[in-house]
């Protein structure tokens, strides 16, 4: 009931960031009525009022709410929130091939540089264009198919390497960061290659990001936003080779199996939740060069694809990975 309330006027989505005493800049009315939140004049002292970012993030939020409604048997809510979860499509500009902010009259902003910050929250058009974690298959189609999607994402990672995939402090040059693992909105992007038929590229770039950005903390600790342990959690998941681009926010979640940095990992599952069993991950032939997963077995059974259901993993057992070089 509380989550549902927050997705309508009067709830938290009616407020922008740090807007405590009013509900003027959250944009939820636009999201409901128009299907997108335009760039507009600010009416409060709140921040994070960026229309394109809000539209994309609200779309994911609505998808999450739809999954909860489905699990609770609330079919009308499920249908409503599932429909609103597709509002991200209204930010897609087929001419430029990017998510693009809109003006109040519905036109796309001009001029537009995908590295620009207008319309985006602590990020830019390059990063936010891939922010559709709940519907990546549709985004791939919008971009022209798997080959085009992979080519675009590969270009972004190659360009981002010079900055170590991070708009680093204290400069925070977010207008130069094609991929920025320093902030929430792009911390899953390397894993997207898997969903376009190239799990090897996910393994390759996740390893690069983990090694070059998350392998040490330095004077500033973990890079940029470690809100509630987010950077530490990202580092851990990359190191373990476990991920889920949808955030586990659905009825039967899975783990995507990637490239761990350790030869052996033994995770004792908390006996308060999972009967105290152990999950082991064994990476055979693992090295800096052999960083690509070529074969996955779980409890001696071959795994087709790259996912293992959460419900299976919490029963413990052994994941065996055959590691090879990038071809």
Short mmCIF file of C-alpha atoms in Angstrom, two decimals:
data_model
loop_
_atom_site.label_atom_id
_atom_site.label_comp_id
_atom_site.label_asym_id
_atom_site.label_seq_id
_atom_site.Cartn_x
_atom_site.Cartn_y
_atom_site.Cartn_z
CA UNK A 1 0.00 0.00 0.00
CA UNK A 2 2.83 2.39 0.87
CA UNK A 3 4.82 1.67 -2.30
CA UNK A 4 1.70 2.16 -4.41
CA UNK A 5 0.95 5.49 -2.72
CA UNK A 6 4.43 6.78 -3.51
CA UNK A 7 3.83 6.36 -7.25
CA UNK A 8 0.96 8.87 -7.31
CA UNK A 9 0.58 12.58 -6.48
CA UNK A 10 0.92 12.99 -2.75
CA UNK A 11 3.56 10.26 -2.51
CA UNK A 12 7.34 10.46 -2.62
CA UNK A 13 7.50 10.59 -6.42
CA UNK A 14 5.73 13.92 -6.16
CA UNK A 15 8.89 15.28 -4.55
CA UNK A 16 12.29 15.92 -6.06
CA UNK A 17 15.48 15.11 -4.21
CA UNK A 18 15.66 16.78 -0.79
CA UNK A 19 12.32 18.51 -1.37
CA UNK A 20 10.93 18.12 2.13
CA UNK A 21 8.20 20.71 2.56
CA UNK A 22 6.45 20.66 -0.80
CA UNK A 23 5.58 18.36 -3.71
CA UNK A 24 6.30 20.59 -6.69
CA UNK A 25 9.20 19.09 -8.63
CA UNK A 26 8.85 15.30 -8.42
CA UNK A 27 7.24 15.21 -11.85
CA UNK A 28 4.96 12.24 -11.20
CA UNK A 29 1.96 14.07 -12.69
CA UNK A 30 3.82 14.44 -16.00
CA UNK A 31 4.94 10.83 -15.85
CA UNK A 32 1.34 9.66 -15.44
CA UNK A 33 -0.33 12.04 -17.89
CA UNK A 34 2.30 12.42 -20.63
CA UNK A 35 4.39 9.30 -20.21
CA UNK A 36 7.55 11.34 -19.68
CA UNK A 37 8.84 14.14 -17.47
CA UNK A 38 9.95 17.21 -19.43
CA UNK A 39 12.66 19.72 -18.64
CA UNK A 40 10.89 22.52 -16.82
CA UNK A 41 11.29 25.51 -14.56
CA UNK A 42 12.05 24.58 -10.97
CA UNK A 43 9.39 25.46 -8.39
CA UNK A 44 11.14 24.33 -5.22
CA UNK A 45 14.55 24.22 -3.59
CA UNK A 46 14.77 20.48 -4.32
CA UNK A 47 17.42 18.92 -6.54
CA UNK A 48 17.52 15.85 -8.80
CA UNK A 49 14.68 17.34 -10.87
CA UNK A 50 16.10 16.12 -14.19
CA UNK A 51 13.27 14.98 -16.46
CA UNK A 52 14.97 12.35 -18.60
CA UNK A 53 16.66 10.70 -15.61
CA UNK A 54 13.42 10.76 -13.62
CA UNK A 55 11.47 9.21 -16.49
CA UNK A 56 13.98 6.38 -16.89
CA UNK A 57 14.32 5.71 -13.17
CA UNK A 58 10.59 5.95 -12.48
CA UNK A 59 10.05 3.42 -15.28
CA UNK A 60 12.26 0.91 -13.49
CA UNK A 61 10.60 1.76 -10.16
CA UNK A 62 7.19 1.10 -11.67
CA UNK A 63 8.38 -2.24 -13.04
CA UNK A 64 9.56 -3.21 -9.56
CA UNK A 65 6.20 -2.24 -8.11
CA UNK A 66 4.46 -4.27 -10.82
CA UNK A 67 6.43 -7.35 -9.76
CA UNK A 68 5.35 -6.94 -6.15
CA UNK A 69 1.74 -6.45 -7.21
CA UNK A 70 1.94 -9.63 -9.28
CA UNK A 71 3.33 -11.61 -6.36
CA UNK A 72 0.50 -10.29 -4.17
CA UNK A 73 -2.14 -11.21 -6.75
CA UNK A 74 -3.12 -7.59 -7.41
CA UNK A 75 -3.73 -7.95 -11.14
CA UNK A 76 -5.03 -4.43 -11.88
CA UNK A 77 -2.04 -2.85 -10.17
CA UNK A 78 0.26 -5.25 -12.00
CA UNK A 79 -1.19 -4.19 -15.36
CA UNK A 80 -1.08 -0.47 -14.51
CA UNK A 81 2.51 -0.43 -13.27
CA UNK A 82 3.70 -2.71 -16.08
CA UNK A 83 2.30 -0.26 -18.62
CA UNK A 84 3.95 2.73 -16.93
CA UNK A 85 7.24 0.81 -16.81
CA UNK A 86 7.40 1.27 -20.60
CA UNK A 87 7.41 5.07 -20.35
CA UNK A 88 11.18 4.98 -20.85
CA UNK A 89 10.43 4.49 -24.56
CA UNK A 90 9.19 8.08 -24.73
CA UNK A 91 12.74 9.31 -24.13
CA UNK A 92 14.14 7.38 -27.11
CA UNK A 93 15.23 9.52 -30.03
CA UNK A 94 15.59 7.25 -33.04
CA UNK A 95 17.41 9.97 -35.00
CA UNK A 96 20.37 10.20 -32.61
CA UNK A 97 20.11 6.70 -31.16
CA UNK A 98 20.08 7.98 -27.58
CA UNK A 99 17.73 8.69 -24.75
CA UNK A 100 17.12 12.41 -25.08
CA UNK A 101 15.44 14.95 -22.77
CA UNK A 102 12.20 16.61 -23.91
CA UNK A 103 10.93 20.15 -23.60
CA UNK A 104 7.56 21.10 -22.14
CA UNK A 105 6.03 21.12 -25.65
CA UNK A 106 7.18 17.55 -26.26
CA UNK A 107 10.04 18.34 -28.61
CA UNK A 108 13.52 17.01 -27.93
CA UNK A 109 15.98 19.51 -26.51
CA UNK A 110 18.28 21.25 -28.96
CA UNK A 111 21.22 21.16 -29.26
CA UNK A 112 21.94 17.72 -27.87
CA UNK A 113 25.26 16.15 -26.95
CA UNK A 114 24.90 12.67 -25.37
CA UNK A 115 27.79 13.55 -23.06
CA UNK A 116 25.86 16.58 -21.86
CA UNK A 117 24.36 16.66 -18.39
CA UNK A 118 21.08 18.49 -19.08
CA UNK A 119 18.13 16.29 -18.18
CA UNK A 120 20.23 13.69 -16.40
CA UNK A 121 20.98 13.18 -12.72
CA UNK A 122 24.67 12.79 -11.84
CA UNK A 123 25.19 11.25 -15.26
CA UNK A 124 24.81 11.92 -18.97
CA UNK A 125 23.03 10.70 -22.08
CA UNK A 126 25.58 7.98 -22.82
CA UNK A 127 25.16 6.30 -19.48
CA UNK A 128 21.42 6.77 -19.13
CA UNK A 129 20.72 5.47 -22.64
CA UNK A 130 21.46 2.00 -21.29
CA UNK A 131 19.40 2.50 -18.13
CA UNK A 132 16.57 0.07 -18.88
CA UNK A 133 17.53 -2.84 -16.60
CA UNK A 134 14.00 -4.22 -16.59
CA UNK A 135 13.53 -4.41 -20.38
CA UNK A 136 16.93 -4.82 -22.02
CA UNK A 137 15.54 -7.05 -24.80
CA UNK A 138 13.33 -4.19 -26.02
CA UNK A 139 16.18 -1.69 -25.77
CA UNK A 140 18.34 -3.96 -27.90
CA UNK A 141 15.62 -4.04 -30.56
CA UNK A 142 15.27 -0.24 -30.41
CA UNK A 143 19.00 0.06 -31.08
CA UNK A 144 18.77 -2.10 -34.17
CA UNK A 145 19.51 -5.54 -32.79
CA UNK A 146 22.25 -7.31 -30.90
CA UNK A 147 25.11 -6.40 -33.23
CA UNK A 148 24.34 -2.68 -33.13
CA UNK A 149 23.79 -2.78 -29.38
CA UNK A 150 27.10 -4.54 -28.74
CA UNK A 151 28.95 -2.17 -31.07
CA UNK A 152 27.60 0.91 -29.27
CA UNK A 153 28.32 -0.44 -25.80
CA UNK A 154 31.77 -1.65 -26.84
CA UNK A 155 32.56 1.83 -28.17
CA UNK A 156 31.51 3.38 -24.85
CA UNK A 157 33.73 1.06 -22.81
CA UNK A 158 36.74 1.65 -25.03
CA UNK A 159 36.28 5.40 -24.70
CA UNK A 160 35.82 5.09 -20.93
CA UNK A 161 39.05 3.19 -20.35
CA UNK A 162 41.17 6.31 -20.23
CA UNK A 163 39.21 7.51 -17.21
CA UNK A 164 39.18 4.03 -15.64
CA UNK A 165 35.41 3.84 -16.17
CA UNK A 166 34.88 6.57 -13.61
CA UNK A 167 34.23 10.32 -13.41
CA UNK A 168 36.75 10.63 -10.61
CA UNK A 169 36.84 12.95 -7.65
CA UNK A 170 37.39 15.76 -7.07
CA UNK A 171 36.83 16.92 -10.66
CA UNK A 172 33.78 14.72 -11.39
CA UNK A 173 33.97 15.23 -15.15
CA UNK A 174 30.67 13.52 -15.79
CA UNK A 175 30.42 15.27 -19.16
CA UNK A 176 33.44 13.25 -20.32
CA UNK A 177 32.48 9.85 -18.90
CA UNK A 178 31.04 7.43 -21.45
CA UNK A 179 30.73 4.84 -18.68
CA UNK A 180 30.80 5.89 -15.03
CA UNK A 181 30.96 3.17 -12.39
CA UNK A 182 31.22 5.88 -9.77
CA UNK A 183 27.48 6.45 -9.71
CA UNK A 184 24.35 4.37 -9.44
CA UNK A 185 22.96 4.83 -12.93
CA UNK A 186 25.70 2.93 -14.82
CA UNK A 187 27.04 0.35 -12.38
CA UNK A 188 25.58 -2.59 -14.29
CA UNK A 189 26.49 -1.75 -17.87
CA UNK A 190 29.24 -4.31 -18.51
CA UNK A 191 26.76 -7.07 -17.67
CA UNK A 192 24.50 -5.96 -20.52
CA UNK A 193 26.69 -7.63 -23.15
CA UNK A 194 25.43 -10.99 -21.90
CA UNK A 195 21.90 -10.06 -22.87
CA UNK A 196 22.99 -9.31 -26.42
CA UNK A 197 24.69 -12.65 -27.00
CA UNK A 198 28.21 -11.69 -25.85
CA UNK A 199 28.79 -12.99 -22.32
CA UNK A 200 32.52 -13.04 -23.10
CA UNK A 201 32.53 -9.24 -23.38
CA UNK A 202 30.70 -8.96 -20.07
CA UNK A 203 33.41 -11.08 -18.48
CA UNK A 204 36.16 -9.07 -20.12
CA UNK A 205 34.89 -5.60 -19.16
CA UNK A 206 33.71 -6.59 -15.68
CA UNK A 207 37.23 -7.85 -15.00
CA UNK A 208 38.72 -4.60 -16.32
CA UNK A 209 36.43 -2.46 -14.19
CA UNK A 210 37.06 -4.54 -11.08
CA UNK A 211 40.83 -4.48 -11.52
CA UNK A 212 41.28 -0.86 -12.55
CA UNK A 213 38.66 0.77 -10.35
CA UNK A 214 37.60 -1.47 -7.49
CA UNK A 215 40.79 -3.36 -6.60
CA UNK A 216 41.91 -0.67 -4.12
CA UNK A 217 40.24 2.07 -2.14
CA UNK A 218 42.87 4.83 -1.99
CA UNK A 219 42.62 8.05 0.00
CA UNK A 220 39.01 8.70 -1.03
CA UNK A 221 37.92 5.16 -0.12
CA UNK A 222 35.62 3.51 -2.65
CA UNK A 223 34.93 5.56 -5.76
CA UNK A 224 32.30 8.29 -5.46
CA UNK A 225 28.93 7.11 -4.13
CA UNK A 226 29.20 4.37 -1.51
CA UNK A 227 25.63 5.06 -0.40
CA UNK A 228 24.63 2.25 1.97
CA UNK A 229 27.69 0.30 0.83
CA UNK A 230 26.86 0.49 -2.87
CA UNK A 231 30.45 0.76 -4.12
CA UNK A 232 31.61 -1.94 -1.73
CA UNK A 233 28.74 -4.15 -2.86
CA UNK A 234 29.54 -3.55 -6.53
CA UNK A 235 33.17 -4.43 -5.91
CA UNK A 236 32.17 -7.64 -4.13
CA UNK A 237 29.74 -8.79 -6.82
CA UNK A 238 32.29 -8.13 -9.56
CA UNK A 239 34.91 -10.08 -7.61
CA UNK A 240 32.54 -13.02 -7.04
CA UNK A 241 31.27 -13.10 -10.63
CA UNK A 242 27.63 -12.88 -9.52
CA UNK A 243 25.15 -10.26 -10.69
CA UNK A 244 21.56 -9.51 -11.64
CA UNK A 245 20.88 -6.45 -13.76
CA UNK A 246 17.26 -6.35 -12.59
CA UNK A 247 18.31 -6.01 -8.97
CA UNK A 248 16.56 -9.14 -7.79
CA UNK A 249 13.30 -7.20 -7.68
CA UNK A 250 11.00 -9.88 -9.10
CA UNK A 251 9.28 -13.05 -8.02
CA UNK A 252 11.84 -15.64 -9.17
CA UNK A 253 15.19 -13.84 -9.49
CA UNK A 254 18.36 -15.32 -10.97
CA UNK A 255 22.07 -14.75 -10.66
CA UNK A 256 24.04 -14.08 -13.80
CA UNK A 257 27.28 -16.05 -13.62
CA UNK A 258 30.35 -14.07 -14.60
CA UNK A 259 34.11 -14.06 -14.19
CA UNK A 260 35.35 -14.20 -10.57
CA UNK A 261 38.80 -12.90 -9.66
CA UNK A 262 39.39 -15.80 -7.21
CA UNK A 263 40.24 -19.40 -8.07
CA UNK A 264 38.04 -20.61 -5.21
CA UNK A 265 35.26 -18.92 -3.28
CA UNK A 266 33.35 -20.44 -0.38
CA UNK A 267 30.31 -18.52 0.83
CA UNK A 268 28.70 -19.63 4.09
CA UNK A 269 25.00 -18.93 3.68
CA UNK A 270 23.51 -17.30 6.78
CA UNK A 271 21.76 -20.04 8.74
CA UNK A 272 19.06 -17.57 9.80
CA UNK A 273 17.82 -17.62 6.20
CA UNK A 274 19.43 -20.49 4.29
CA UNK A 275 20.02 -23.38 6.71
CA UNK A 276 23.73 -22.67 7.08
CA UNK A 277 24.80 -24.30 3.85
CA UNK A 278 27.81 -23.37 1.72
CA UNK A 279 28.00 -22.15 -1.88
CA UNK A 280 31.36 -22.78 -3.53
CA UNK A 281 32.56 -21.24 -6.79
CA UNK A 282 35.54 -22.98 -8.42
CA UNK A 283 37.15 -21.23 -11.40
CA UNK A 284 39.37 -23.76 -13.19
CA UNK A 285 42.29 -22.33 -15.15
CA UNK A 286 41.55 -18.86 -13.82
CA UNK A 287 44.08 -16.06 -14.48
CA UNK A 288 44.28 -12.51 -15.78
CA UNK A 289 44.44 -13.93 -19.29
CA UNK A 290 41.89 -16.69 -18.76
CA UNK A 291 39.13 -14.35 -17.66
CA UNK A 292 36.25 -15.61 -19.82
CA UNK A 293 33.77 -18.23 -18.62
CA UNK A 294 33.37 -20.90 -21.31
CA UNK A 295 31.45 -23.54 -19.40
CA UNK A 296 29.30 -23.55 -16.25
CA UNK A 297 28.36 -26.51 -14.09
CA UNK A 298 26.20 -26.38 -11.00
CA UNK A 299 26.27 -29.45 -8.77
CA UNK A 300 27.72 -31.41 -11.73
CA UNK A 301 24.92 -30.36 -14.08
CA UNK A 302 25.76 -28.38 -17.20
CA UNK A 303 24.15 -24.94 -17.27
CA UNK A 304 22.82 -23.68 -20.58
CA UNK A 305 23.18 -19.93 -20.84
CA UNK A 306 24.57 -17.91 -17.96
CA UNK A 307 21.98 -17.85 -15.16
CA UNK A 308 21.23 -19.91 -12.06
CA UNK A 309 17.99 -19.27 -10.12
CA UNK A 310 18.33 -17.69 -6.70
CA UNK A 311 16.21 -20.48 -5.22
CA UNK A 312 18.79 -23.04 -6.38
CA UNK A 313 21.79 -21.06 -5.15
CA UNK A 314 20.41 -20.66 -1.62
CA UNK A 315 20.34 -24.44 -1.30
CA UNK A 316 24.12 -24.39 -1.52
CA UNK A 317 26.36 -26.51 -3.68
CA UNK A 318 29.19 -25.98 -6.13
CA UNK A 319 29.47 -23.81 -9.22
CA UNK A 320 32.31 -24.95 -11.47
CA UNK A 321 33.60 -22.63 -14.15
CA UNK A 322 35.93 -23.45 -17.02
CA UNK A 323 37.98 -20.32 -17.72
CA UNK A 324 39.62 -19.54 -21.06
CA UNK A 325 41.21 -16.66 -22.95
CA UNK A 326 39.23 -14.06 -24.84
CA UNK A 327 39.03 -15.16 -28.48
#
